[in-house]
Coordinates of C-alpha atoms in Angstrom, one line a residue:
M1 CA -16.9 19.9 21.4
A2 CA -14.0 20.5 18.9
P3 CA -12.4 24.0 19.0
P4 CA -13.3 26.3 16.1
I5 CA -11.0 26.3 13.1
I6 CA -12.3 29.6 11.8
T7 CA -13.5 32.6 13.8
F8 CA -14.8 36.0 12.7
R9 CA -15.4 38.8 15.2
D10 CA -17.2 42.1 14.5
V11 CA -16.3 41.9 10.7
T12 CA -17.4 44.8 8.5
I13 CA -17.0 45.3 4.7
G14 CA -18.5 47.9 2.4
F15 CA -16.4 48.4 -0.8
G16 CA -16.1 52.1 -0.2
T17 CA -19.9 52.6 0.2
A18 CA -22.4 51.8 3.0
P19 CA -21.4 48.6 4.7
L20 CA -22.7 45.5 2.9
F21 CA -22.7 43.9 6.4
E22 CA -21.2 45.0 9.7
D23 CA -20.3 43.5 13.1
L24 CA -20.5 40.0 11.7
S25 CA -19.4 37.3 14.1
F26 CA -19.4 33.5 13.9
S27 CA -17.2 30.4 14.3
I28 CA -16.8 27.2 12.3
T29 CA -16.0 23.9 13.8
P30 CA -15.2 20.5 12.2
G31 CA -18.4 18.7 11.2
D32 CA -20.5 21.9 10.8
R33 CA -23.0 21.6 8.0
I34 CA -24.3 25.1 7.4
C35 CA -26.7 26.5 4.8
L36 CA -26.2 30.2 3.9
I37 CA -29.4 31.9 2.9
G38 CA -30.3 35.4 1.7
R39 CA -31.6 37.3 -1.2
N40 CA -29.5 38.0 -4.3
G41 CA -27.1 40.9 -3.6
C42 CA -27.2 40.5 0.2
G43 CA -23.5 39.5 0.3
K44 CA -23.4 35.7 0.3
S45 CA -20.6 35.5 -2.3
T46 CA -18.7 38.3 -0.5
L47 CA -18.9 36.3 2.7
M48 CA -17.7 33.2 0.9
K49 CA -14.7 35.2 -0.4
L50 CA -13.9 36.5 3.0
I51 CA -13.8 33.0 4.4
M52 CA -11.7 31.9 1.5
G53 CA -9.3 34.8 2.1
E54 CA -9.8 36.4 -1.3
L55 CA -11.1 39.6 0.4
E56 CA -9.9 41.4 3.5
P57 CA -12.5 42.9 5.9
D58 CA -12.6 46.7 6.5
L59 CA -12.9 46.2 10.2
G60 CA -12.9 43.2 12.6
E61 CA -10.8 40.2 13.4
T62 CA -10.4 36.9 11.6
F63 CA -8.7 33.7 12.9
F64 CA -7.8 30.6 10.9
L65 CA -6.3 27.6 12.6
P66 CA -2.8 27.1 11.1
G67 CA -2.8 24.5 8.4
T68 CA -6.5 24.7 7.7
R69 CA -7.2 23.8 4.1
L70 CA -10.2 25.4 2.3
S71 CA -11.9 24.5 -1.0
W72 CA -14.5 26.4 -2.9
L73 CA -17.0 25.4 -5.6
P74 CA -18.0 28.7 -7.2
Q75 CA -21.4 29.1 -8.9
E76 CA -19.8 30.0 -12.3
P77 CA -16.2 28.8 -12.4
Q78 CA -13.7 30.7 -14.6
L79 CA -12.2 28.3 -17.2
R80 CA -8.9 28.9 -18.9
A81 CA -9.2 28.5 -22.7
G82 CA -8.1 25.1 -24.0
I83 CA -7.6 23.6 -20.5
T84 CA -8.2 19.9 -20.1
V85 CA -10.3 18.4 -17.3
R86 CA -7.1 17.0 -15.7
Q87 CA -5.4 20.4 -15.7
H88 CA -8.6 22.0 -14.3
I89 CA -8.5 19.5 -11.3
E90 CA -4.7 19.8 -10.8
E91 CA -5.0 23.6 -10.5
G92 CA -7.5 23.2 -7.6
L93 CA -4.7 23.3 -5.1
V94 CA -3.1 26.5 -6.0
G95 CA -0.6 27.6 -3.2
D96 CA -0.7 24.1 -1.7
D97 CA 1.2 20.9 -2.4
P98 CA 0.2 19.9 -6.0
P99 CA -2.1 16.8 -6.1
E100 CA -0.5 13.5 -6.8
A101 CA -1.4 11.7 -10.0
Y102 CA -3.3 9.1 -8.1
E103 CA -5.4 11.8 -6.4
V104 CA -6.4 13.3 -9.7
D105 CA -7.1 9.8 -11.1
A106 CA -9.3 9.1 -8.1
A107 CA -11.2 12.4 -8.5
L108 CA -11.8 11.6 -12.2
D109 CA -13.0 8.1 -11.4
R110 CA -15.3 9.4 -8.7
M111 CA -17.0 11.9 -11.1
A112 CA -16.9 9.6 -14.2
L113 CA -14.8 12.0 -16.3
D114 CA -12.2 11.7 -19.0
G115 CA -9.2 13.8 -17.9
E116 CA -7.9 14.4 -21.4
R117 CA -11.1 16.1 -22.7
A118 CA -11.0 19.9 -23.1
M119 CA -13.2 21.7 -20.6
D120 CA -14.8 23.9 -23.3
T121 CA -16.3 20.7 -24.9
L122 CA -18.1 19.6 -21.8
S123 CA -21.8 19.9 -21.2
G124 CA -23.1 22.0 -18.2
G125 CA -23.5 18.9 -16.1
E126 CA -20.0 17.7 -16.9
V127 CA -18.5 21.1 -16.1
R128 CA -20.2 21.0 -12.8
R129 CA -18.8 17.5 -12.1
A130 CA -15.3 18.6 -13.1
S131 CA -15.5 21.5 -10.7
L132 CA -16.7 19.2 -7.9
A133 CA -13.7 16.9 -8.7
R134 CA -11.4 20.0 -8.5
A135 CA -12.9 21.0 -5.1
L136 CA -12.6 17.5 -3.7
V137 CA -9.3 16.3 -5.2
R138 CA -7.9 16.4 -1.7
P139 CA -10.4 16.5 1.2
P140 CA -10.4 20.0 2.7
D141 CA -11.1 21.1 6.3
V142 CA -13.7 23.5 5.1
L143 CA -15.7 23.0 1.9
L144 CA -17.7 25.9 0.5
L145 CA -20.3 25.1 -2.2
D146 CA -22.2 27.8 -4.2
E147 CA -25.3 26.3 -5.9
P148 CA -23.6 22.8 -6.2
T149 CA -26.7 21.1 -7.7
N150 CA -27.0 23.4 -10.7
H151 CA -26.9 21.3 -13.9
L152 CA -26.4 18.0 -12.0
D153 CA -28.8 15.1 -12.5
L154 CA -30.4 13.3 -9.6
P155 CA -27.9 10.4 -9.3
T156 CA -25.0 12.9 -9.0
I157 CA -27.0 15.0 -6.5
E158 CA -27.7 11.9 -4.4
W159 CA -24.1 11.0 -4.5
L160 CA -23.1 14.5 -3.4
E161 CA -25.6 14.3 -0.5
K162 CA -24.1 11.0 0.7
F163 CA -20.5 12.5 0.4
I164 CA -21.4 15.6 2.5
Q165 CA -23.2 13.5 5.1
D166 CA -20.1 11.4 5.6
F167 CA -17.6 14.3 5.3
R168 CA -15.8 15.0 8.5
G169 CA -14.9 18.6 7.7
A170 CA -17.1 21.7 7.8
T171 CA -19.4 22.5 4.9
I172 CA -21.1 25.9 4.0
I173 CA -23.7 25.6 1.3
V174 CA -25.5 28.2 -0.8
S175 CA -28.4 26.5 -2.7
H176 CA -32.0 26.9 -3.9
D177 CA -32.6 23.2 -3.7
R178 CA -34.7 22.7 -0.6
A179 CA -34.5 18.9 -0.6
F180 CA -30.7 19.0 -0.8
L181 CA -30.5 21.5 2.1
N182 CA -33.0 19.4 4.1
R183 CA -30.8 16.3 3.7
V184 CA -27.3 17.8 4.3
T185 CA -27.4 20.8 6.6
K186 CA -27.9 21.2 10.3
R187 CA -27.5 24.9 10.9
I188 CA -28.8 28.1 9.2
W189 CA -27.0 31.3 8.5
W190 CA -29.4 34.0 7.3
L191 CA -27.9 37.2 5.8
D192 CA -30.6 39.8 6.2
R193 CA -30.3 43.5 5.9
G194 CA -26.6 43.6 6.7
R195 CA -26.8 41.2 9.6
L196 CA -25.9 37.5 10.0
R197 CA -28.5 35.6 12.0
L198 CA -27.6 32.2 13.3
T199 CA -29.6 29.2 14.5
E200 CA -29.0 25.6 15.2
R201 CA -32.3 24.6 13.6
P202 CA -32.4 22.5 10.5
F203 CA -33.4 24.0 7.2
S204 CA -36.9 22.5 7.3
E205 CA -37.7 25.1 10.0
Y206 CA -36.3 28.1 8.2
E207 CA -39.6 29.7 7.3
K208 CA -41.0 29.2 10.7
W209 CA -37.8 30.7 12.3
Q210 CA -37.8 33.6 9.8
E211 CA -41.4 34.4 10.8
E212 CA -40.6 34.3 14.5
V213 CA -37.6 36.6 14.0
L214 CA -39.6 39.2 12.1
N215 CA -42.5 39.0 14.6
E216 CA -40.1 39.6 17.5
E217 CA -38.4 42.6 15.7
A218 CA -41.8 44.1 15.0
R219 CA -42.8 43.9 18.7
E220 CA -39.5 45.4 19.8
L221 CA -39.6 48.3 17.4
D222 CA -43.3 49.0 17.6
R223 CA -42.8 51.5 20.5
M224 CA -39.7 53.1 18.9
N225 CA -40.6 53.5 15.2
T226 CA -44.1 52.9 13.8
V227 CA -42.9 53.1 10.2
I228 CA -40.2 50.4 10.7
A229 CA -42.6 48.2 12.5
Q230 CA -45.1 48.5 9.7
E231 CA -42.4 47.5 7.2
L232 CA -41.5 44.5 9.3
R233 CA -45.2 43.5 9.5
Y234 CA -45.3 43.7 5.7
L235 CA -42.3 41.4 5.5
Q236 CA -43.8 39.0 8.0
R237 CA -47.1 39.0 6.1
G238 CA -45.1 38.1 3.0
V239 CA -43.7 35.0 4.7
T240 CA -47.1 34.0 6.1
G241 CA -48.8 34.7 2.8
R242 CA -46.3 32.5 1.0
R243 CA -46.9 29.6 3.4
T244 CA -50.6 30.1 2.9
R245 CA -50.2 30.0 -0.9
N246 CA -48.0 26.9 -0.6
Q247 CA -50.8 25.1 1.3
M248 CA -53.4 26.2 -1.3
R249 CA -51.2 25.0 -4.1
L250 CA -50.7 21.6 -2.4
R251 CA -54.4 21.2 -2.0
R252 CA -54.9 22.0 -5.7
L253 CA -52.1 19.6 -6.7
A254 CA -53.7 16.8 -4.6
D255 CA -56.9 17.2 -6.6
M256 CA -55.0 17.2 -9.8
R257 CA -53.1 14.1 -8.8
D258 CA -56.4 12.3 -8.0
A259 CA -57.7 13.2 -11.4
R260 CA -54.5 12.2 -13.1
S261 CA -54.7 8.8 -11.3
A262 CA -58.2 8.2 -12.6
L263 CA -57.2 9.1 -16.1
L264 CA -54.2 6.6 -16.0
G265 CA -56.3 3.9 -14.4
Q266 CA -54.2 3.9 -11.3
K267 CA -55.4 3.9 -7.7
R268 CA -54.5 6.7 -5.4
G269 CA -55.7 6.6 -1.8
K270 CA -59.5 6.5 -1.6
A271 CA -60.3 9.0 -4.3
Q272 CA -62.4 7.6 -7.2
I273 CA -62.9 10.1 -10.0
V274 CA -64.5 8.9 -13.3
L275 CA -63.8 11.1 -16.4
D276 CA -66.2 10.9 -19.3
D277 CA -64.4 9.9 -22.4
G278 CA -66.0 12.7 -24.5
D279 CA -64.9 15.2 -21.9
V280 CA -61.3 13.8 -22.1
R281 CA -61.3 14.0 -25.9
S282 CA -62.5 17.6 -26.0
R283 CA -59.7 18.6 -23.5
M284 CA -56.9 16.6 -25.1
V285 CA -53.7 18.4 -25.6
I286 CA -51.3 15.6 -26.4
E287 CA -51.9 11.9 -27.0
A288 CA -49.0 9.5 -27.5
K289 CA -49.6 5.8 -28.3
E290 CA -46.8 3.3 -28.1
I291 CA -44.1 5.6 -29.3
S292 CA -40.5 4.5 -29.7
K293 CA -37.3 6.2 -30.6
S294 CA -33.9 4.8 -31.2
V295 CA -30.6 6.3 -32.5
T296 CA -28.2 4.7 -34.8
L297 CA -24.7 4.8 -33.5
P298 CA -21.7 5.2 -35.9
N299 CA -21.1 1.4 -35.7
G300 CA -24.6 0.8 -37.0
R301 CA -26.0 -0.5 -33.7
Q302 CA -29.4 0.8 -32.5
R303 CA -29.7 2.3 -29.0
P304 CA -33.2 2.7 -27.7
L305 CA -34.1 6.0 -26.0
I306 CA -37.9 5.5 -25.7
T307 CA -39.7 2.2 -26.1
N308 CA -43.5 1.7 -26.4
F309 CA -44.5 4.7 -24.3
S310 CA -48.1 5.9 -24.1
T311 CA -49.7 8.9 -22.4
R312 CA -52.6 11.3 -22.6
I313 CA -52.2 14.9 -21.4
L314 CA -55.2 17.1 -20.9
R315 CA -55.6 20.9 -20.7
G316 CA -54.3 22.4 -17.5
E317 CA -52.3 19.3 -16.4
R318 CA -48.8 19.6 -15.0
I319 CA -46.4 16.8 -16.0
G320 CA -42.7 16.5 -14.8
V321 CA -40.0 14.7 -16.8
L322 CA -37.0 13.3 -14.9
G323 CA -34.1 11.1 -15.5
P324 CA -30.3 11.1 -15.6
N325 CA -28.4 13.3 -18.1
G326 CA -28.4 12.0 -21.6
V327 CA -31.2 9.5 -21.1
G328 CA -33.5 11.1 -23.7
K329 CA -35.7 13.7 -21.8
T330 CA -35.3 16.3 -24.5
T331 CA -36.0 13.7 -27.2
L332 CA -39.3 12.7 -25.4
L333 CA -40.4 16.4 -25.1
R334 CA -39.7 17.0 -28.8
M335 CA -41.8 14.0 -29.7
L336 CA -44.7 14.9 -27.4
T337 CA -44.8 18.5 -28.8
G338 CA -44.6 17.3 -32.5
Q339 CA -41.1 18.6 -33.2
L340 CA -39.7 15.1 -33.7
K341 CA -41.4 12.1 -35.3
P342 CA -41.2 8.8 -33.4
D343 CA -39.8 5.7 -35.1
E344 CA -42.9 3.8 -34.1
G345 CA -46.3 4.7 -32.7
R346 CA -48.0 8.1 -33.1
V347 CA -48.4 11.4 -31.4
R348 CA -51.4 13.7 -31.8
V349 CA -51.1 17.4 -30.7
A350 CA -54.1 19.7 -30.5
K351 CA -54.0 22.0 -33.5
S352 CA -54.9 25.2 -31.5
I353 CA -52.1 24.8 -29.0
Q354 CA -49.8 27.9 -28.6
P355 CA -46.6 26.7 -27.0
A356 CA -44.0 28.7 -25.1
Y357 CA -40.5 27.4 -24.3
F358 CA -38.1 28.0 -21.4
D359 CA -34.6 27.1 -22.7
Q360 CA -32.0 26.5 -19.9
H361 CA -29.4 28.0 -22.2
R362 CA -31.5 31.3 -22.4
A363 CA -30.9 31.5 -26.2
Q364 CA -34.1 33.6 -26.5
L365 CA -32.4 36.6 -24.8
D366 CA -30.3 39.1 -26.7
P367 CA -27.5 40.3 -24.5
A368 CA -27.3 43.6 -26.4
K369 CA -30.9 44.6 -25.7
T370 CA -32.1 46.2 -22.5
L371 CA -34.6 44.6 -20.2
W372 CA -37.2 47.1 -21.4
E373 CA -36.6 46.3 -25.0
T374 CA -36.7 42.5 -24.3
L375 CA -40.3 42.8 -22.9
C376 CA -41.4 45.5 -25.3
P377 CA -39.7 44.6 -28.6
D378 CA -42.1 46.7 -30.7
G379 CA -41.5 49.8 -28.6
G380 CA -43.7 51.6 -26.1
D381 CA -43.9 51.1 -22.3
T382 CA -46.8 48.7 -22.0
I383 CA -46.8 44.9 -21.9
F384 CA -49.9 42.8 -21.9
V385 CA -50.1 40.0 -19.4
G386 CA -53.0 38.0 -20.7
D387 CA -55.5 40.8 -21.5
T388 CA -54.3 43.1 -18.8
P389 CA -52.0 46.0 -19.8
R390 CA -49.0 46.6 -17.4
H391 CA -46.3 49.2 -17.4
V392 CA -43.0 47.5 -18.2
V393 CA -41.3 48.9 -15.0
G394 CA -44.1 47.7 -12.7
Y395 CA -44.1 44.3 -14.4
L396 CA -40.3 44.0 -13.9
K397 CA -40.7 44.9 -10.3
D398 CA -43.0 41.8 -9.9
F399 CA -40.0 39.8 -10.9
L400 CA -37.7 41.5 -8.4
F401 CA -36.0 44.0 -10.8
P402 CA -35.6 47.5 -9.4
F403 CA -36.8 50.4 -11.6
D404 CA -33.3 51.6 -12.4
Q405 CA -32.4 48.2 -14.0
A406 CA -35.0 48.4 -16.7
K407 CA -32.6 50.2 -19.1
S408 CA -29.6 48.0 -18.4
P409 CA -28.4 45.6 -21.0
V410 CA -29.3 41.9 -20.6
G411 CA -25.6 41.1 -20.9
T412 CA -24.9 42.7 -17.5
L413 CA -27.3 40.4 -15.7
S414 CA -26.2 37.4 -13.6
G415 CA -27.4 33.9 -14.5
G416 CA -30.2 34.0 -12.0
E417 CA -31.4 37.4 -13.2
R418 CA -31.4 36.2 -16.8
N419 CA -33.6 33.3 -15.7
R420 CA -35.9 35.8 -14.0
L421 CA -36.1 37.9 -17.1
L422 CA -36.9 34.9 -19.3
L423 CA -39.6 33.9 -16.9
A424 CA -41.1 37.4 -17.1
K425 CA -41.0 37.3 -20.9
L426 CA -42.7 33.8 -21.0
M427 CA -45.3 34.6 -18.4
A428 CA -46.4 37.6 -20.5
Q429 CA -46.6 35.6 -23.7
K430 CA -49.9 34.1 -24.7
S431 CA -49.6 30.4 -24.5
D432 CA -51.6 27.3 -23.4
L433 CA -48.6 24.9 -23.3
L434 CA -45.5 25.8 -21.4
I435 CA -42.4 23.7 -21.8
M436 CA -39.7 24.4 -19.2
D437 CA -36.2 22.9 -19.3
E438 CA -34.4 23.2 -15.9
P439 CA -35.9 26.6 -15.0
T440 CA -34.6 26.6 -11.4
N441 CA -30.9 26.8 -12.1
D442 CA -29.3 29.9 -10.6
L443 CA -32.5 31.0 -8.9
D444 CA -32.5 32.2 -5.3
M445 CA -35.3 31.1 -3.0
D446 CA -37.3 34.3 -3.3
T447 CA -37.3 33.9 -7.1
L448 CA -38.1 30.2 -6.7
D449 CA -41.2 31.1 -4.7
L450 CA -42.1 33.7 -7.3
L451 CA -41.8 31.0 -10.0
E452 CA -44.0 28.6 -8.0
D453 CA -46.6 31.3 -7.6
A454 CA -46.5 32.1 -11.3
L455 CA -46.9 28.4 -12.3
G456 CA -49.7 28.0 -9.7
D457 CA -51.6 30.8 -11.5
Y458 CA -50.9 29.5 -15.0
E459 CA -54.0 28.0 -16.5
G460 CA -52.4 26.2 -19.4
T461 CA -50.6 22.8 -19.6
L462 CA -47.1 22.5 -18.2
L463 CA -44.3 20.1 -19.2
L464 CA -41.4 20.5 -16.8
V465 CA -37.9 19.0 -16.9
S466 CA -36.2 19.5 -13.5
H467 CA -33.8 17.8 -11.1
D468 CA -35.1 19.8 -8.2
R469 CA -37.1 17.3 -6.1
E470 CA -39.0 19.8 -3.9
F471 CA -39.9 21.9 -6.9
L472 CA -41.3 18.9 -8.7
D473 CA -43.3 18.0 -5.7
R474 CA -44.8 21.5 -5.4
T475 CA -45.6 22.0 -9.1
V476 CA -46.5 18.7 -11.0
A477 CA -49.4 16.2 -10.8
S478 CA -47.4 13.3 -12.3
V479 CA -43.9 12.5 -13.5
I480 CA -42.6 10.7 -16.5
A481 CA -39.4 8.9 -15.4
L482 CA -36.9 7.8 -18.0
E483 CA -34.8 5.1 -16.4
G484 CA -32.5 4.1 -19.3
D485 CA -32.6 1.3 -21.9
G486 CA -35.7 2.8 -23.4
K487 CA -37.8 2.5 -20.3
A488 CA -40.2 5.3 -19.6
R489 CA -43.1 5.2 -17.2
E490 CA -45.6 7.7 -15.8
Y491 CA -46.2 7.9 -12.0
V492 CA -48.9 9.9 -10.3
G493 CA -47.5 12.6 -7.9
G494 CA -44.1 14.3 -7.5
Y495 CA -40.6 13.0 -7.1
Y496 CA -41.1 11.4 -3.7
D497 CA -44.3 9.7 -4.9
Y498 CA -42.2 8.3 -7.8
V499 CA -39.6 6.9 -5.4
R500 CA -42.2 5.2 -3.2
Q501 CA -44.0 3.6 -6.1
R502 CA -40.9 2.5 -8.0
G503 CA -39.2 1.0 -5.0
P504 CA -35.4 0.4 -4.5
V505 CA -33.1 0.0 -7.5
A506 CA -30.7 -3.0 -7.6
K507 CA -27.0 -2.2 -7.6
G508 CA -25.7 -1.9 -11.1
G509 CA -29.0 -0.6 -12.4
S510 CA -29.7 2.8 -13.8
G511 CA -28.9 4.3 -10.3
F512 CA -31.6 6.9 -10.8
A513 CA -33.7 6.3 -7.7
G514 CA -31.2 4.4 -5.7
G515 CA -28.1 6.6 -6.1
P516 CA -25.6 7.4 -8.8
A517 CA -24.4 4.5 -10.9
M518 CA -21.1 6.3 -11.4
V519 CA -19.7 5.0 -8.1
D520 CA -20.2 1.4 -9.0
K521 CA -18.0 1.2 -12.0
K522 CA -15.1 3.0 -13.6
P523 CA -15.9 4.3 -17.0
T524 CA -13.0 4.8 -19.4
P525 CA -14.1 7.3 -22.0
P526 CA -12.5 7.6 -25.4
K527 CA -9.4 9.7 -25.8
P528 CA -10.4 13.0 -27.4
L529 CA -8.5 15.1 -29.9
P530 CA -5.8 17.5 -28.5
P531 CA -7.6 20.5 -27.0
K532 CA -7.6 23.8 -28.9
P533 CA -9.2 27.0 -27.7
D534 CA -12.4 27.9 -29.4
K535 CA -11.6 31.3 -30.9
S536 CA -14.9 31.7 -32.6
G537 CA -16.7 32.4 -29.3
R538 CA -20.0 31.0 -28.1
N539 CA -22.3 30.3 -31.0
Q540 CA -25.8 29.2 -30.5
H541 CA -26.3 28.2 -34.1
R542 CA -23.8 25.4 -34.4
L543 CA -21.5 23.2 -32.4
S544 CA -18.2 24.7 -31.2
F545 CA -15.1 23.9 -33.3
N546 CA -13.8 21.3 -30.8
E547 CA -17.3 19.7 -30.5
Q548 CA -17.7 19.4 -34.2
R549 CA -14.2 18.0 -34.7
E550 CA -14.8 15.5 -31.9
L551 CA -18.1 14.4 -33.4
D552 CA -16.4 13.9 -36.8
E553 CA -13.6 11.8 -35.3
L554 CA -15.7 9.6 -32.9
P555 CA -16.9 7.1 -35.6
D556 CA -13.3 6.2 -36.4
R557 CA -12.5 5.9 -32.7
I558 CA -15.5 3.6 -32.3
A559 CA -14.5 1.4 -35.2
K560 CA -10.9 1.0 -33.9
L561 CA -12.3 0.0 -30.5
E562 CA -14.6 -2.6 -32.1
A563 CA -11.7 -4.0 -34.1
Y564 CA -9.6 -4.4 -31.0
I565 CA -12.4 -6.0 -29.0
E566 CA -12.9 -8.5 -31.9
Q567 CA -9.1 -9.4 -31.9
A568 CA -9.0 -9.7 -28.1
N569 CA -12.0 -12.0 -28.1
A570 CA -10.3 -14.2 -30.7
F571 CA -7.1 -14.3 -28.6
L572 CA -9.0 -15.2 -25.4
A573 CA -11.1 -17.9 -27.3
D574 CA -7.9 -19.8 -28.2
P575 CA -7.5 -22.6 -25.5
D576 CA -3.7 -22.5 -25.9
S577 CA -3.3 -18.8 -25.2
Y578 CA -3.2 -19.1 -21.5
K579 CA -0.7 -22.0 -21.7
R580 CA 1.7 -20.0 -23.9
D581 CA 1.7 -16.8 -21.8
P582 CA -0.5 -16.6 -18.7
G583 CA 0.7 -13.0 -18.0
K584 CA -0.3 -11.8 -21.5
F585 CA -3.6 -13.7 -21.1
E586 CA -4.5 -11.9 -17.8
K587 CA -3.5 -8.5 -19.3
A588 CA -5.7 -9.2 -22.3
I589 CA -8.7 -9.8 -20.0
D590 CA -8.1 -6.4 -18.3
R591 CA -7.6 -4.6 -21.6
L592 CA -10.7 -6.1 -23.1
A593 CA -12.8 -4.8 -20.2
E594 CA -11.3 -1.4 -20.6
A595 CA -11.9 -1.4 -24.3
K596 CA -15.6 -2.3 -23.8
E597 CA -16.0 0.5 -21.3
A598 CA -14.2 2.9 -23.6
L599 CA -16.6 1.8 -26.5
T600 CA -19.6 2.5 -24.3
G601 CA -18.2 5.9 -23.4
A602 CA -17.4 6.8 -27.0
E603 CA -20.9 5.8 -28.1
E604 CA -22.5 7.9 -25.3
R605 CA -20.3 10.9 -26.2
W606 CA -21.3 10.6 -29.9
L607 CA -24.9 10.3 -28.9
A608 CA -24.7 13.5 -26.7
L609 CA -23.0 15.5 -29.4
E610 CA -25.3 14.3 -32.2
T611 CA -28.4 15.1 -30.0
K612 CA -27.0 18.6 -29.2
R613 CA -26.4 19.2 -33.0
E614 CA -30.0 18.2 -33.8
E615 CA -31.4 20.4 -31.0
I616 CA -29.4 23.4 -32.3
E617 CA -30.5 22.8 -35.9
A618 CA -34.1 22.5 -34.7
Q619 CA -33.9 25.8 -32.8
A620 CA -32.3 27.6 -35.7
S621 CA -35.1 26.4 -38.1

């Protein structure tokens, strides 16, 4: 066994108050794949900073093997105004030898990024990929990842899983994504009430191990302190109860999937359920028949997003929507909910439907208002959940907010806490159609369990966009998979049912089920405008200055690329070109391929910005 490269002995830290954790001891060896688990506020980020050397312990000893290189992907990276993607990656080795140009180029290629674009013009998924490229620009000895799957689509998540599985260094991961942890980790570190508990078990056994630990503590302390033992029993019952609720939800989902299979005319196991057509009509929420939607690119070419898609969604059904970033998931949701008309086909939405929306950007929350004011905008201290009155503080406690946080401004909350508050607001809102766009980002596992419970009790219809495979499996009865080139198809079951039914994807395809397409080719995005800091601040009602300027200039960029491609094709079509200058002929072939890839990148960037602009205008109206 290799000697440890990092060792902590009896480490204590407390920031001038009661210790956050004390007598913490562990060692890290090459090849370790560790998942770090614990509730929000238990000290996971503090432990990461101790390992990175950004904090010094109050007590204890730390040892780092000389020459050990560490790299950290934080949950919310701090971005310098106006910085380009290339500069962001180059600054990832502060205090070390600066990366060579070829290393930065390789990192950009690996993550399918344009190094000259400004960081403040990137989408959430692109920022995450850029931060991954920064962390991996030179392979470290120890890699720390804090919620690495946030904002990533499934192809990129699957690529990251493969990278970690092949990585020879040590990895410590904080994540809410159960499927991700199951695939890439071998050990569990559990930060619990100031203690770090360690086990060699895989993450799949975490809940079982947690229950065993709490049971053992309850037995040991029963003779010493009855009150503490009762509290531990309560905690243990919470774990057991959650596992029981999970089983109940799974049984309910199985029944829903059988019913969905019968409705779609698909076979699922031995179940045979026949739904009366009149009953279906009376319960219909959404009916889409052969809907299609294309966008017109600046060069006049049509790009299909959805082609000839049909579905019927009944009251109480749970439908997941999945696909790579930019494939048209939001467009499909807007068509299904009547916000956007299809180019062809028709959509019928029940007139009595009351929708509620979970926006991943949390635009519905006012940072200046308190949590209390957010839930009780008309004043008072009572909130109605369905027809049941609840005191606002008690309701916030259900969503893991302590009573003294009720009067705190929303702007002081973390990303996960804001998601929790938005969930609390939506669950109290009267609705029979819930549309959720990436609700699991920034959530810890306790909040994820809370969300699953809330959705399990929700009696309305659910449309859910998520890249969290386990979450989809636990919450939806079928998935609509968008696979590129206008292809959309519904599969009964969750994500893993989809993978089994769809089968393997040929290399060079969409890459959605078979792994990220980004590793099979090198995209060459269009050169952007020189980056300028956005001094106007974050504005939810319009594109940023850089984004609007880029959108305005992209049509001209696309036209120039098309003109060059036409000229290059004409040159290569001349039979005498190779005879006159073989070297020039070979270079023209390479440049033509690069120009075609750049054209594709420019079209995709224009489409992403134009879609974002339309979404912002739709929200504002």
